[in-house]
Amino acid sequence: MNPARGSLLGIEHLEAAEIMRILKFARRMNPDKPRTLLKGKRVLLLFYEASTRTRSSFEIAAKSLGAHTVLIQATGSSVEKGESLLDTGYTVRAVGADIIVIRHPNAGAPYVMAQHVDVPVINAGDGLHEHPSQALLDAYTILRNKKSFKGLQVAIVGDIFHSRVARSACHLLSKFGAKIILCGPAELAPEIAATLASGVRVTRHIEDALRGTDVIMLLRVQTERLAGLKIDLAEYIARYQMNPARLKMAKKDAIVMHPGPIIRGLELTSEVADGAQARILEEVRNGVPTRMAILARAIGRMR
Ligand code: NCD
C-alpha cells in the first residue's frame, strides 16, 4: 500500500513548494485561537522513544484544532509486552485513529507503518534517519528571524552523526539554496556527511564554520551515544562549545538554535543559552503552529 495522502515521512522527498505551503499555513495557526479543522478526529501519538517537546507540542497542536488525542508509550502498553510494530498499527487503526504520529528508534519504522495502515502517518523522529516536523519548525523559526533562506549560511555544530534533526535540516535548507557547514570532530561530523545534500560542507574548525554565519544550529552531544567513539568531552568543550567569544565570530545578527534538550556547560554556555541571540525557546513555541499545519495537511484541510 502507498502511504496515505497527507503522510509526512521525511523532508528528503518533499518538494520545496510543498514545504513553503506548510510554512505559510503555519503562520496562520495560533494555539491561543483554537480552530475546528480537526474536530472529532482522533490523533494517535505512538511514542516508542522518550520525548518531551515533540510529544507535548503535537498534543497541544492536535487539541488546538479540536482533535482528541491518545498517547501510547512504549512503557505501559502492549508494545512493552512484545507486540510488533504492525500489530500495534492495526490495533490503533481498528480503534478509529484518523492520524498516527509515530516516534521510533528504528529508521524507516514510520514508512513500514504507512505501508500497512490506510491513515496518514507522521514521522516524529525515526532512529538516525529523519525528524521532519523538527526541520519544518526550525525553518519556520529561521524565516521569522531572517528574510529568506536564499544566500543564508547555516552552521550546524555538534553530534551530526547521531542526529536525525541535522539530516532533515540539511535536506530542507539545501532545497532553498542555503549554504550549510557541518562542524565537529571527525567521529561526530564525518566527511561523508557532505554528500547528504547539495550545498553542504564539513569542517573541523569552529572559526571556519562561524565566519559569516547567519544561523548557528547546535545539536545535542549525548554522552550515552558516544560509547565506543574516541570523544574526549573536555576537548569537545575546548574546541566546539558555543560561548560568547565564539558567538562573536558569526554575523552580528546571527541567531542560535538548538532542538533541545540542551546540555548547558557542554554544547553551550548559559550566557549563550539565555542570551539575546538565542532562539531556543522560540523554537519550542513555534513547534505548535508548525505541527498544527502538519496535522491539518494530514487530513486535507490545509487550505
Ligand atoms: C531531538 C530528537 O529527538 O531527535 N529532539 C527533539 O525532538 N526536539 C534531538 C535529540 O534528541 O538529540
JSON list of C-alpha atoms in Angstrom, two decimals, residues 70-264:
[
{"chain": "A", "resi": 70, "resn": "VAL", "atom": "CA", "xyz": [-4.50, 9.28, 22.67]},
{"chain": "A", "resi": 71, "resn": "LEU", "atom": "CA", "xyz": [-0.95, 8.73, 23.82]},
{"chain": "A", "resi": 72, "resn": "ILE", "atom": "CA", "xyz": [0.57, 5.26, 23.62]},
{"chain": "A", "resi": 73, "resn": "GLN", "atom": "CA", "xyz": [4.05, 4.97, 25.05]},
{"chain": "A", "resi": 74, "resn": "ALA", "atom": "CA", "xyz": [6.37, 2.00, 24.77]},
{"chain": "A", "resi": 75, "resn": "THR", "atom": "CA", "xyz": [6.30, 1.55, 28.51]},
{"chain": "A", "resi": 76, "resn": "GLY", "atom": "CA", "xyz": [2.97, 0.53, 29.99]},
{"chain": "A", "resi": 77, "resn": "SER", "atom": "CA", "xyz": [1.38, -0.63, 26.71]},
{"chain": "A", "resi": 78, "resn": "SER", "atom": "CA", "xyz": [1.26, -3.84, 24.67]},
{"chain": "A", "resi": 79, "resn": "VAL", "atom": "CA", "xyz": [4.41, -2.60, 22.96]},
{"chain": "A", "resi": 80, "resn": "GLU", "atom": "CA", "xyz": [6.24, -3.48, 26.16]},
{"chain": "A", "resi": 81, "resn": "LYS", "atom": "CA", "xyz": [4.75, -6.95, 26.00]},
{"chain": "A", "resi": 82, "resn": "GLY", "atom": "CA", "xyz": [6.44, -7.55, 22.67]},
{"chain": "A", "resi": 83, "resn": "GLU", "atom": "CA", "xyz": [3.65, -6.73, 20.23]},
{"chain": "A", "resi": 84, "resn": "SER", "atom": "CA", "xyz": [5.05, -5.98, 16.78]},
{"chain": "A", "resi": 85, "resn": "LEU", "atom": "CA", "xyz": [5.00, -2.52, 15.27]},
{"chain": "A", "resi": 86, "resn": "LEU", "atom": "CA", "xyz": [2.47, -3.55, 12.63]},
{"chain": "A", "resi": 87, "resn": "ASP", "atom": "CA", "xyz": [0.14, -5.26, 15.08]},
{"chain": "A", "resi": 88, "resn": "THR", "atom": "CA", "xyz": [0.12, -2.11, 17.15]},
{"chain": "A", "resi": 89, "resn": "GLY", "atom": "CA", "xyz": [-0.62, -0.17, 13.95]},
{"chain": "A", "resi": 90, "resn": "TYR", "atom": "CA", "xyz": [-3.56, -2.41, 13.05]},
{"chain": "A", "resi": 91, "resn": "THR", "atom": "CA", "xyz": [-4.87, -2.09, 16.60]},
{"chain": "A", "resi": 92, "resn": "VAL", "atom": "CA", "xyz": [-4.74, 1.68, 16.75]},
{"chain": "A", "resi": 93, "resn": "ARG", "atom": "CA", "xyz": [-6.37, 1.83, 13.31]},
{"chain": "A", "resi": 94, "resn": "ALA", "atom": "CA", "xyz": [-9.12, -0.50, 14.49]},
{"chain": "A", "resi": 95, "resn": "VAL", "atom": "CA", "xyz": [-9.88, 1.70, 17.47]},
{"chain": "A", "resi": 96, "resn": "GLY", "atom": "CA", "xyz": [-10.51, 4.51, 14.99]},
{"chain": "A", "resi": 97, "resn": "ALA", "atom": "CA", "xyz": [-7.34, 6.59, 14.64]},
{"chain": "A", "resi": 98, "resn": "ASP", "atom": "CA", "xyz": [-7.56, 9.23, 11.90]},
{"chain": "A", "resi": 99, "resn": "ILE", "atom": "CA", "xyz": [-3.89, 10.21, 12.08]},
{"chain": "A", "resi": 100, "resn": "ILE", "atom": "CA", "xyz": [-0.92, 8.32, 13.53]},
{"chain": "A", "resi": 101, "resn": "VAL", "atom": "CA", "xyz": [2.06, 10.27, 14.85]},
{"chain": "A", "resi": 102, "resn": "ILE", "atom": "CA", "xyz": [4.96, 7.92, 15.49]},
{"chain": "A", "resi": 103, "resn": "ARG", "atom": "CA", "xyz": [8.42, 8.17, 17.03]},
{"chain": "A", "resi": 104, "resn": "HIS", "atom": "CA", "xyz": [10.52, 5.04, 16.82]},
{"chain": "A", "resi": 105, "resn": "PRO", "atom": "CA", "xyz": [14.18, 4.12, 17.46]},
{"chain": "A", "resi": 106, "resn": "ASN", "atom": "CA", "xyz": [14.43, 2.33, 14.09]},
{"chain": "A", "resi": 107, "resn": "ALA", "atom": "CA", "xyz": [14.94, 4.25, 10.86]},
{"chain": "A", "resi": 108, "resn": "GLY", "atom": "CA", "xyz": [12.08, 3.53, 8.47]},
{"chain": "A", "resi": 109, "resn": "ALA", "atom": "CA", "xyz": [9.53, 2.43, 11.08]},
{"chain": "A", "resi": 110, "resn": "PRO", "atom": "CA", "xyz": [7.04, 5.17, 10.07]},
{"chain": "A", "resi": 111, "resn": "TYR", "atom": "CA", "xyz": [7.37, 4.05, 6.43]},
{"chain": "A", "resi": 112, "resn": "VAL", "atom": "CA", "xyz": [6.60, 0.47, 7.34]},
{"chain": "A", "resi": 113, "resn": "MET", "atom": "CA", "xyz": [3.57, 1.63, 9.30]},
{"chain": "A", "resi": 114, "resn": "ALA", "atom": "CA", "xyz": [2.38, 3.86, 6.45]},
{"chain": "A", "resi": 115, "resn": "GLN", "atom": "CA", "xyz": [2.53, 0.97, 4.01]},
{"chain": "A", "resi": 116, "resn": "HIS", "atom": "CA", "xyz": [0.15, -1.08, 6.12]},
{"chain": "A", "resi": 117, "resn": "VAL", "atom": "CA", "xyz": [-2.45, 1.30, 7.51]},
{"chain": "A", "resi": 118, "resn": "ASP", "atom": "CA", "xyz": [-4.74, 3.48, 5.42]},
{"chain": "A", "resi": 119, "resn": "VAL", "atom": "CA", "xyz": [-4.45, 6.64, 7.53]},
{"chain": "A", "resi": 120, "resn": "PRO", "atom": "CA", "xyz": [-1.85, 9.40, 7.30]},
{"chain": "A", "resi": 121, "resn": "VAL", "atom": "CA", "xyz": [1.32, 8.68, 9.26]},
{"chain": "A", "resi": 122, "resn": "ILE", "atom": "CA", "xyz": [3.50, 11.46, 10.62]},
{"chain": "A", "resi": 123, "resn": "ASN", "atom": "CA", "xyz": [7.12, 10.75, 11.46]},
{"chain": "A", "resi": 124, "resn": "ALA", "atom": "CA", "xyz": [8.01, 12.30, 14.83]},
{"chain": "A", "resi": 125, "resn": "GLY", "atom": "CA", "xyz": [11.61, 11.05, 14.59]},
{"chain": "A", "resi": 126, "resn": "ASP", "atom": "CA", "xyz": [12.85, 7.66, 13.34]},
{"chain": "A", "resi": 127, "resn": "GLY", "atom": "CA", "xyz": [16.22, 6.39, 14.50]},
{"chain": "A", "resi": 128, "resn": "LEU", "atom": "CA", "xyz": [19.10, 8.23, 12.89]},
{"chain": "A", "resi": 129, "resn": "HIS", "atom": "CA", "xyz": [17.04, 8.93, 9.80]},
{"chain": "A", "resi": 130, "resn": "GLU", "atom": "CA", "xyz": [14.69, 11.95, 9.79]},
{"chain": "A", "resi": 131, "resn": "HIS", "atom": "CA", "xyz": [12.76, 14.31, 12.04]},
{"chain": "A", "resi": 132, "resn": "PRO", "atom": "CA", "xyz": [10.65, 16.23, 9.53]},
{"chain": "A", "resi": 133, "resn": "SER", "atom": "CA", "xyz": [8.44, 18.21, 11.92]},
{"chain": "A", "resi": 134, "resn": "GLN", "atom": "CA", "xyz": [11.57, 19.50, 13.69]},
{"chain": "A", "resi": 135, "resn": "ALA", "atom": "CA", "xyz": [13.09, 20.62, 10.37]},
{"chain": "A", "resi": 136, "resn": "LEU", "atom": "CA", "xyz": [9.85, 22.42, 9.47]},
{"chain": "A", "resi": 137, "resn": "LEU", "atom": "CA", "xyz": [9.63, 24.22, 12.81]},
{"chain": "A", "resi": 138, "resn": "ASP", "atom": "CA", "xyz": [13.30, 25.16, 12.52]},
{"chain": "A", "resi": 139, "resn": "ALA", "atom": "CA", "xyz": [12.67, 26.52, 9.03]},
{"chain": "A", "resi": 140, "resn": "TYR", "atom": "CA", "xyz": [9.65, 28.41, 10.37]},
{"chain": "A", "resi": 141, "resn": "THR", "atom": "CA", "xyz": [11.85, 29.89, 13.12]},
{"chain": "A", "resi": 142, "resn": "ILE", "atom": "CA", "xyz": [14.55, 30.89, 10.63]},
{"chain": "A", "resi": 143, "resn": "LEU", "atom": "CA", "xyz": [12.00, 32.64, 8.41]},
{"chain": "A", "resi": 144, "resn": "ARG", "atom": "CA", "xyz": [10.61, 34.56, 11.37]},
{"chain": "A", "resi": 145, "resn": "ASN", "atom": "CA", "xyz": [14.11, 35.88, 12.03]},
{"chain": "A", "resi": 146, "resn": "LYS", "atom": "CA", "xyz": [15.68, 36.14, 8.57]},
{"chain": "A", "resi": 147, "resn": "LYS", "atom": "CA", "xyz": [14.22, 37.37, 5.30]},
{"chain": "A", "resi": 148, "resn": "SER", "atom": "CA", "xyz": [14.68, 34.21, 3.28]},
{"chain": "A", "resi": 149, "resn": "PHE", "atom": "CA", "xyz": [16.75, 31.04, 3.01]},
{"chain": "A", "resi": 150, "resn": "LYS", "atom": "CA", "xyz": [18.49, 32.25, -0.12]},
{"chain": "A", "resi": 151, "resn": "GLY", "atom": "CA", "xyz": [22.15, 33.03, 0.46]},
{"chain": "A", "resi": 152, "resn": "LEU", "atom": "CA", "xyz": [21.81, 32.14, 4.13]},
{"chain": "A", "resi": 153, "resn": "GLN", "atom": "CA", "xyz": [24.77, 30.49, 5.82]},
{"chain": "A", "resi": 154, "resn": "VAL", "atom": "CA", "xyz": [23.86, 27.93, 8.46]},
{"chain": "A", "resi": 155, "resn": "ALA", "atom": "CA", "xyz": [26.44, 26.30, 10.74]},
{"chain": "A", "resi": 156, "resn": "ILE", "atom": "CA", "xyz": [25.37, 23.04, 12.35]},
{"chain": "A", "resi": 157, "resn": "VAL", "atom": "CA", "xyz": [27.64, 22.15, 15.26]},
{"chain": "A", "resi": 158, "resn": "GLY", "atom": "CA", "xyz": [27.74, 19.04, 17.44]},
{"chain": "A", "resi": 159, "resn": "ASP", "atom": "CA", "xyz": [26.85, 15.38, 17.11]},
{"chain": "A", "resi": 160, "resn": "ILE", "atom": "CA", "xyz": [25.73, 15.38, 13.49]},
{"chain": "A", "resi": 161, "resn": "PHE", "atom": "CA", "xyz": [26.35, 11.66, 13.07]},
{"chain": "A", "resi": 162, "resn": "HIS", "atom": "CA", "xyz": [23.64, 10.71, 15.57]},
{"chain": "A", "resi": 163, "resn": "SER", "atom": "CA", "xyz": [21.26, 13.50, 14.62]},
{"chain": "A", "resi": 164, "resn": "ARG", "atom": "CA", "xyz": [18.09, 13.00, 12.61]},
{"chain": "A", "resi": 165, "resn": "VAL", "atom": "CA", "xyz": [17.49, 16.72, 13.20]},
{"chain": "A", "resi": 166, "resn": "ALA", "atom": "CA", "xyz": [20.66, 17.55, 11.25]},
{"chain": "A", "resi": 167, "resn": "ARG", "atom": "CA", "xyz": [19.73, 15.21, 8.40]},
{"chain": "A", "resi": 168, "resn": "SER", "atom": "CA", "xyz": [16.26, 16.69, 7.95]},
{"chain": "A", "resi": 169, "resn": "ALA", "atom": "CA", "xyz": [17.60, 20.24, 8.29]},
{"chain": "A", "resi": 170, "resn": "CYS", "atom": "CA", "xyz": [20.21, 19.64, 5.56]},
{"chain": "A", "resi": 171, "resn": "HIS", "atom": "CA", "xyz": [17.58, 18.28, 3.19]},
{"chain": "A", "resi": 172, "resn": "LEU", "atom": "CA", "xyz": [15.26, 21.19, 3.83]},
{"chain": "A", "resi": 173, "resn": "LEU", "atom": "CA", "xyz": [17.74, 24.06, 3.73]},
{"chain": "A", "resi": 174, "resn": "SER", "atom": "CA", "xyz": [19.56, 22.76, 0.66]},
{"chain": "A", "resi": 175, "resn": "LYS", "atom": "CA", "xyz": [16.31, 22.78, -1.31]},
{"chain": "A", "resi": 176, "resn": "PHE", "atom": "CA", "xyz": [16.26, 26.55, -0.85]},
{"chain": "A", "resi": 177, "resn": "GLY", "atom": "CA", "xyz": [19.90, 27.20, -1.70]},
{"chain": "A", "resi": 178, "resn": "ALA", "atom": "CA", "xyz": [21.24, 27.81, 1.80]},
{"chain": "A", "resi": 179, "resn": "LYS", "atom": "CA", "xyz": [24.94, 27.17, 2.49]},
{"chain": "A", "resi": 180, "resn": "ILE", "atom": "CA", "xyz": [25.32, 24.59, 5.22]},
{"chain": "A", "resi": 181, "resn": "ILE", "atom": "CA", "xyz": [28.51, 23.98, 7.19]},
{"chain": "A", "resi": 182, "resn": "LEU", "atom": "CA", "xyz": [28.64, 20.94, 9.44]},
{"chain": "A", "resi": 183, "resn": "CYS", "atom": "CA", "xyz": [31.17, 21.26, 12.24]},
{"chain": "A", "resi": 184, "resn": "GLY", "atom": "CA", "xyz": [32.55, 18.85, 14.82]},
{"chain": "A", "resi": 185, "resn": "PRO", "atom": "CA", "xyz": [35.28, 16.25, 15.40]},
{"chain": "A", "resi": 186, "resn": "ALA", "atom": "CA", "xyz": [35.61, 13.52, 12.74]},
{"chain": "A", "resi": 187, "resn": "GLU", "atom": "CA", "xyz": [33.67, 10.95, 14.80]},
{"chain": "A", "resi": 188, "resn": "LEU", "atom": "CA", "xyz": [30.65, 13.26, 15.07]},
{"chain": "A", "resi": 189, "resn": "ALA", "atom": "CA", "xyz": [30.87, 15.10, 11.77]},
{"chain": "A", "resi": 190, "resn": "PRO", "atom": "CA", "xyz": [32.29, 12.58, 9.27]},
{"chain": "A", "resi": 191, "resn": "GLU", "atom": "CA", "xyz": [33.40, 13.82, 5.83]},
{"chain": "A", "resi": 192, "resn": "ILE", "atom": "CA", "xyz": [30.72, 11.73, 4.17]},
{"chain": "A", "resi": 193, "resn": "ALA", "atom": "CA", "xyz": [28.05, 13.96, 5.71]},
{"chain": "A", "resi": 194, "resn": "ALA", "atom": "CA", "xyz": [28.89, 16.48, 2.97]},
{"chain": "A", "resi": 195, "resn": "THR", "atom": "CA", "xyz": [27.13, 14.18, 0.49]},
{"chain": "A", "resi": 196, "resn": "LEU", "atom": "CA", "xyz": [23.82, 14.46, 2.36]},
{"chain": "A", "resi": 197, "resn": "ALA", "atom": "CA", "xyz": [22.57, 17.26, 0.15]},
{"chain": "A", "resi": 198, "resn": "SER", "atom": "CA", "xyz": [23.89, 19.95, -2.16]},
{"chain": "A", "resi": 199, "resn": "GLY", "atom": "CA", "xyz": [25.46, 23.00, -0.57]},
{"chain": "A", "resi": 200, "resn": "VAL", "atom": "CA", "xyz": [26.75, 21.06, 2.43]},
{"chain": "A", "resi": 201, "resn": "ARG", "atom": "CA", "xyz": [30.37, 21.05, 3.56]},
{"chain": "A", "resi": 202, "resn": "VAL", "atom": "CA", "xyz": [32.18, 19.75, 6.63]},
{"chain": "A", "resi": 203, "resn": "THR", "atom": "CA", "xyz": [34.80, 21.48, 8.74]},
{"chain": "A", "resi": 204, "resn": "ARG", "atom": "CA", "xyz": [36.67, 20.66, 11.94]},
{"chain": "A", "resi": 205, "resn": "HIS", "atom": "CA", "xyz": [37.28, 24.29, 12.81]},
{"chain": "A", "resi": 206, "resn": "ILE", "atom": "CA", "xyz": [34.65, 26.27, 14.64]},
{"chain": "A", "resi": 207, "resn": "GLU", "atom": "CA", "xyz": [36.07, 29.61, 13.38]},
{"chain": "A", "resi": 208, "resn": "ASP", "atom": "CA", "xyz": [35.64, 28.39, 9.82]},
{"chain": "A", "resi": 209, "resn": "ALA", "atom": "CA", "xyz": [32.02, 27.34, 10.50]},
{"chain": "A", "resi": 210, "resn": "LEU", "atom": "CA", "xyz": [31.08, 30.56, 12.24]},
{"chain": "A", "resi": 211, "resn": "ARG", "atom": "CA", "xyz": [32.68, 33.18, 9.99]},
{"chain": "A", "resi": 212, "resn": "GLY", "atom": "CA", "xyz": [29.88, 34.93, 8.10]},
{"chain": "A", "resi": 213, "resn": "THR", "atom": "CA", "xyz": [27.20, 32.65, 9.55]},
{"chain": "A", "resi": 214, "resn": "ASP", "atom": "CA", "xyz": [23.59, 33.80, 9.93]},
{"chain": "A", "resi": 215, "resn": "VAL", "atom": "CA", "xyz": [22.21, 30.81, 11.82]},
{"chain": "A", "resi": 216, "resn": "ILE", "atom": "CA", "xyz": [24.02, 28.59, 14.33]},
{"chain": "A", "resi": 217, "resn": "MET", "atom": "CA", "xyz": [22.25, 25.32, 14.94]},
{"chain": "A", "resi": 218, "resn": "LEU", "atom": "CA", "xyz": [23.66, 23.44, 17.92]},
{"chain": "A", "resi": 219, "resn": "LEU", "atom": "CA", "xyz": [23.00, 19.74, 18.39]},
{"chain": "A", "resi": 220, "resn": "ARG", "atom": "CA", "xyz": [22.88, 17.58, 21.43]},
{"chain": "A", "resi": 221, "resn": "VAL", "atom": "CA", "xyz": [26.07, 15.77, 22.37]},
{"chain": "A", "resi": 222, "resn": "GLN", "atom": "CA", "xyz": [24.59, 12.91, 24.34]},
{"chain": "A", "resi": 223, "resn": "THR", "atom": "CA", "xyz": [27.23, 11.05, 26.28]},
{"chain": "A", "resi": 224, "resn": "GLU", "atom": "CA", "xyz": [25.38, 7.70, 26.10]},
{"chain": "A", "resi": 225, "resn": "ARG", "atom": "CA", "xyz": [25.60, 7.89, 22.32]},
{"chain": "A", "resi": 226, "resn": "LEU", "atom": "CA", "xyz": [29.36, 8.27, 22.41]},
{"chain": "A", "resi": 227, "resn": "ALA", "atom": "CA", "xyz": [30.22, 4.80, 23.71]},
{"chain": "A", "resi": 228, "resn": "GLY", "atom": "CA", "xyz": [32.95, 3.30, 21.52]},
{"chain": "A", "resi": 229, "resn": "LEU", "atom": "CA", "xyz": [33.83, 6.65, 19.97]},
{"chain": "A", "resi": 230, "resn": "LYS", "atom": "CA", "xyz": [37.04, 8.45, 20.78]},
{"chain": "A", "resi": 231, "resn": "ILE", "atom": "CA", "xyz": [35.48, 11.62, 22.10]},
{"chain": "A", "resi": 232, "resn": "ASP", "atom": "CA", "xyz": [37.07, 13.47, 24.95]},
{"chain": "A", "resi": 233, "resn": "LEU", "atom": "CA", "xyz": [34.37, 15.78, 26.30]},
{"chain": "A", "resi": 234, "resn": "ALA", "atom": "CA", "xyz": [36.88, 18.24, 27.75]},
{"chain": "A", "resi": 235, "resn": "GLU", "atom": "CA", "xyz": [38.41, 18.54, 24.29]},
{"chain": "A", "resi": 236, "resn": "TYR", "atom": "CA", "xyz": [34.98, 18.90, 22.71]},
{"chain": "A", "resi": 237, "resn": "ILE", "atom": "CA", "xyz": [34.23, 21.78, 25.05]},
{"chain": "A", "resi": 238, "resn": "ALA", "atom": "CA", "xyz": [37.60, 23.39, 24.36]},
{"chain": "A", "resi": 239, "resn": "ARG", "atom": "CA", "xyz": [37.15, 23.22, 20.59]},
{"chain": "A", "resi": 240, "resn": "TYR", "atom": "CA", "xyz": [33.42, 23.47, 19.91]},
{"chain": "A", "resi": 241, "resn": "GLN", "atom": "CA", "xyz": [31.37, 24.70, 22.86]},
{"chain": "A", "resi": 242, "resn": "MET", "atom": "CA", "xyz": [29.38, 27.81, 21.96]},
{"chain": "A", "resi": 243, "resn": "ASN", "atom": "CA", "xyz": [30.45, 30.61, 24.26]},
{"chain": "A", "resi": 244, "resn": "PRO", "atom": "CA", "xyz": [30.15, 34.40, 23.97]},
{"chain": "A", "resi": 245, "resn": "ALA", "atom": "CA", "xyz": [33.63, 34.79, 22.40]},
{"chain": "A", "resi": 246, "resn": "ARG", "atom": "CA", "xyz": [32.83, 32.26, 19.68]},
{"chain": "A", "resi": 247, "resn": "LEU", "atom": "CA", "xyz": [29.41, 33.73, 19.07]},
{"chain": "A", "resi": 248, "resn": "LYS", "atom": "CA", "xyz": [31.16, 37.00, 18.15]},
{"chain": "A", "resi": 249, "resn": "MET", "atom": "CA", "xyz": [32.81, 35.21, 15.21]},
{"chain": "A", "resi": 250, "resn": "ALA", "atom": "CA", "xyz": [29.44, 34.84, 13.49]},
{"chain": "A", "resi": 251, "resn": "LYS", "atom": "CA", "xyz": [27.46, 37.69, 11.93]},
{"chain": "A", "resi": 252, "resn": "LYS", "atom": "CA", "xyz": [26.30, 40.32, 14.41]},
{"chain": "A", "resi": 253, "resn": "ASP", "atom": "CA", "xyz": [22.67, 39.36, 13.97]},
{"chain": "A", "resi": 254, "resn": "ALA", "atom": "CA", "xyz": [23.27, 35.59, 13.95]},
{"chain": "A", "resi": 255, "resn": "ILE", "atom": "CA", "xyz": [20.71, 33.51, 15.85]},
{"chain": "A", "resi": 256, "resn": "VAL", "atom": "CA", "xyz": [21.44, 30.44, 17.97]},
{"chain": "A", "resi": 257, "resn": "MET", "atom": "CA", "xyz": [19.12, 27.46, 17.69]},
{"chain": "A", "resi": 258, "resn": "HIS", "atom": "CA", "xyz": [19.00, 24.03, 19.37]},
{"chain": "A", "resi": 259, "resn": "PRO", "atom": "CA", "xyz": [16.30, 21.35, 19.03]},
{"chain": "A", "resi": 260, "resn": "GLY", "atom": "CA", "xyz": [16.66, 20.51, 22.72]},
{"chain": "A", "resi": 261, "resn": "PRO", "atom": "CA", "xyz": [17.21, 19.05, 25.16]},
{"chain": "A", "resi": 262, "resn": "ILE", "atom": "CA", "xyz": [20.18, 21.37, 25.70]},
{"chain": "A", "resi": 263, "resn": "ILE", "atom": "CA", "xyz": [23.13, 20.46, 27.87]},
{"chain": "A", "resi": 264, "resn": "ARG", "atom": "CA", "xyz": [24.49, 23.61, 29.46]}
]
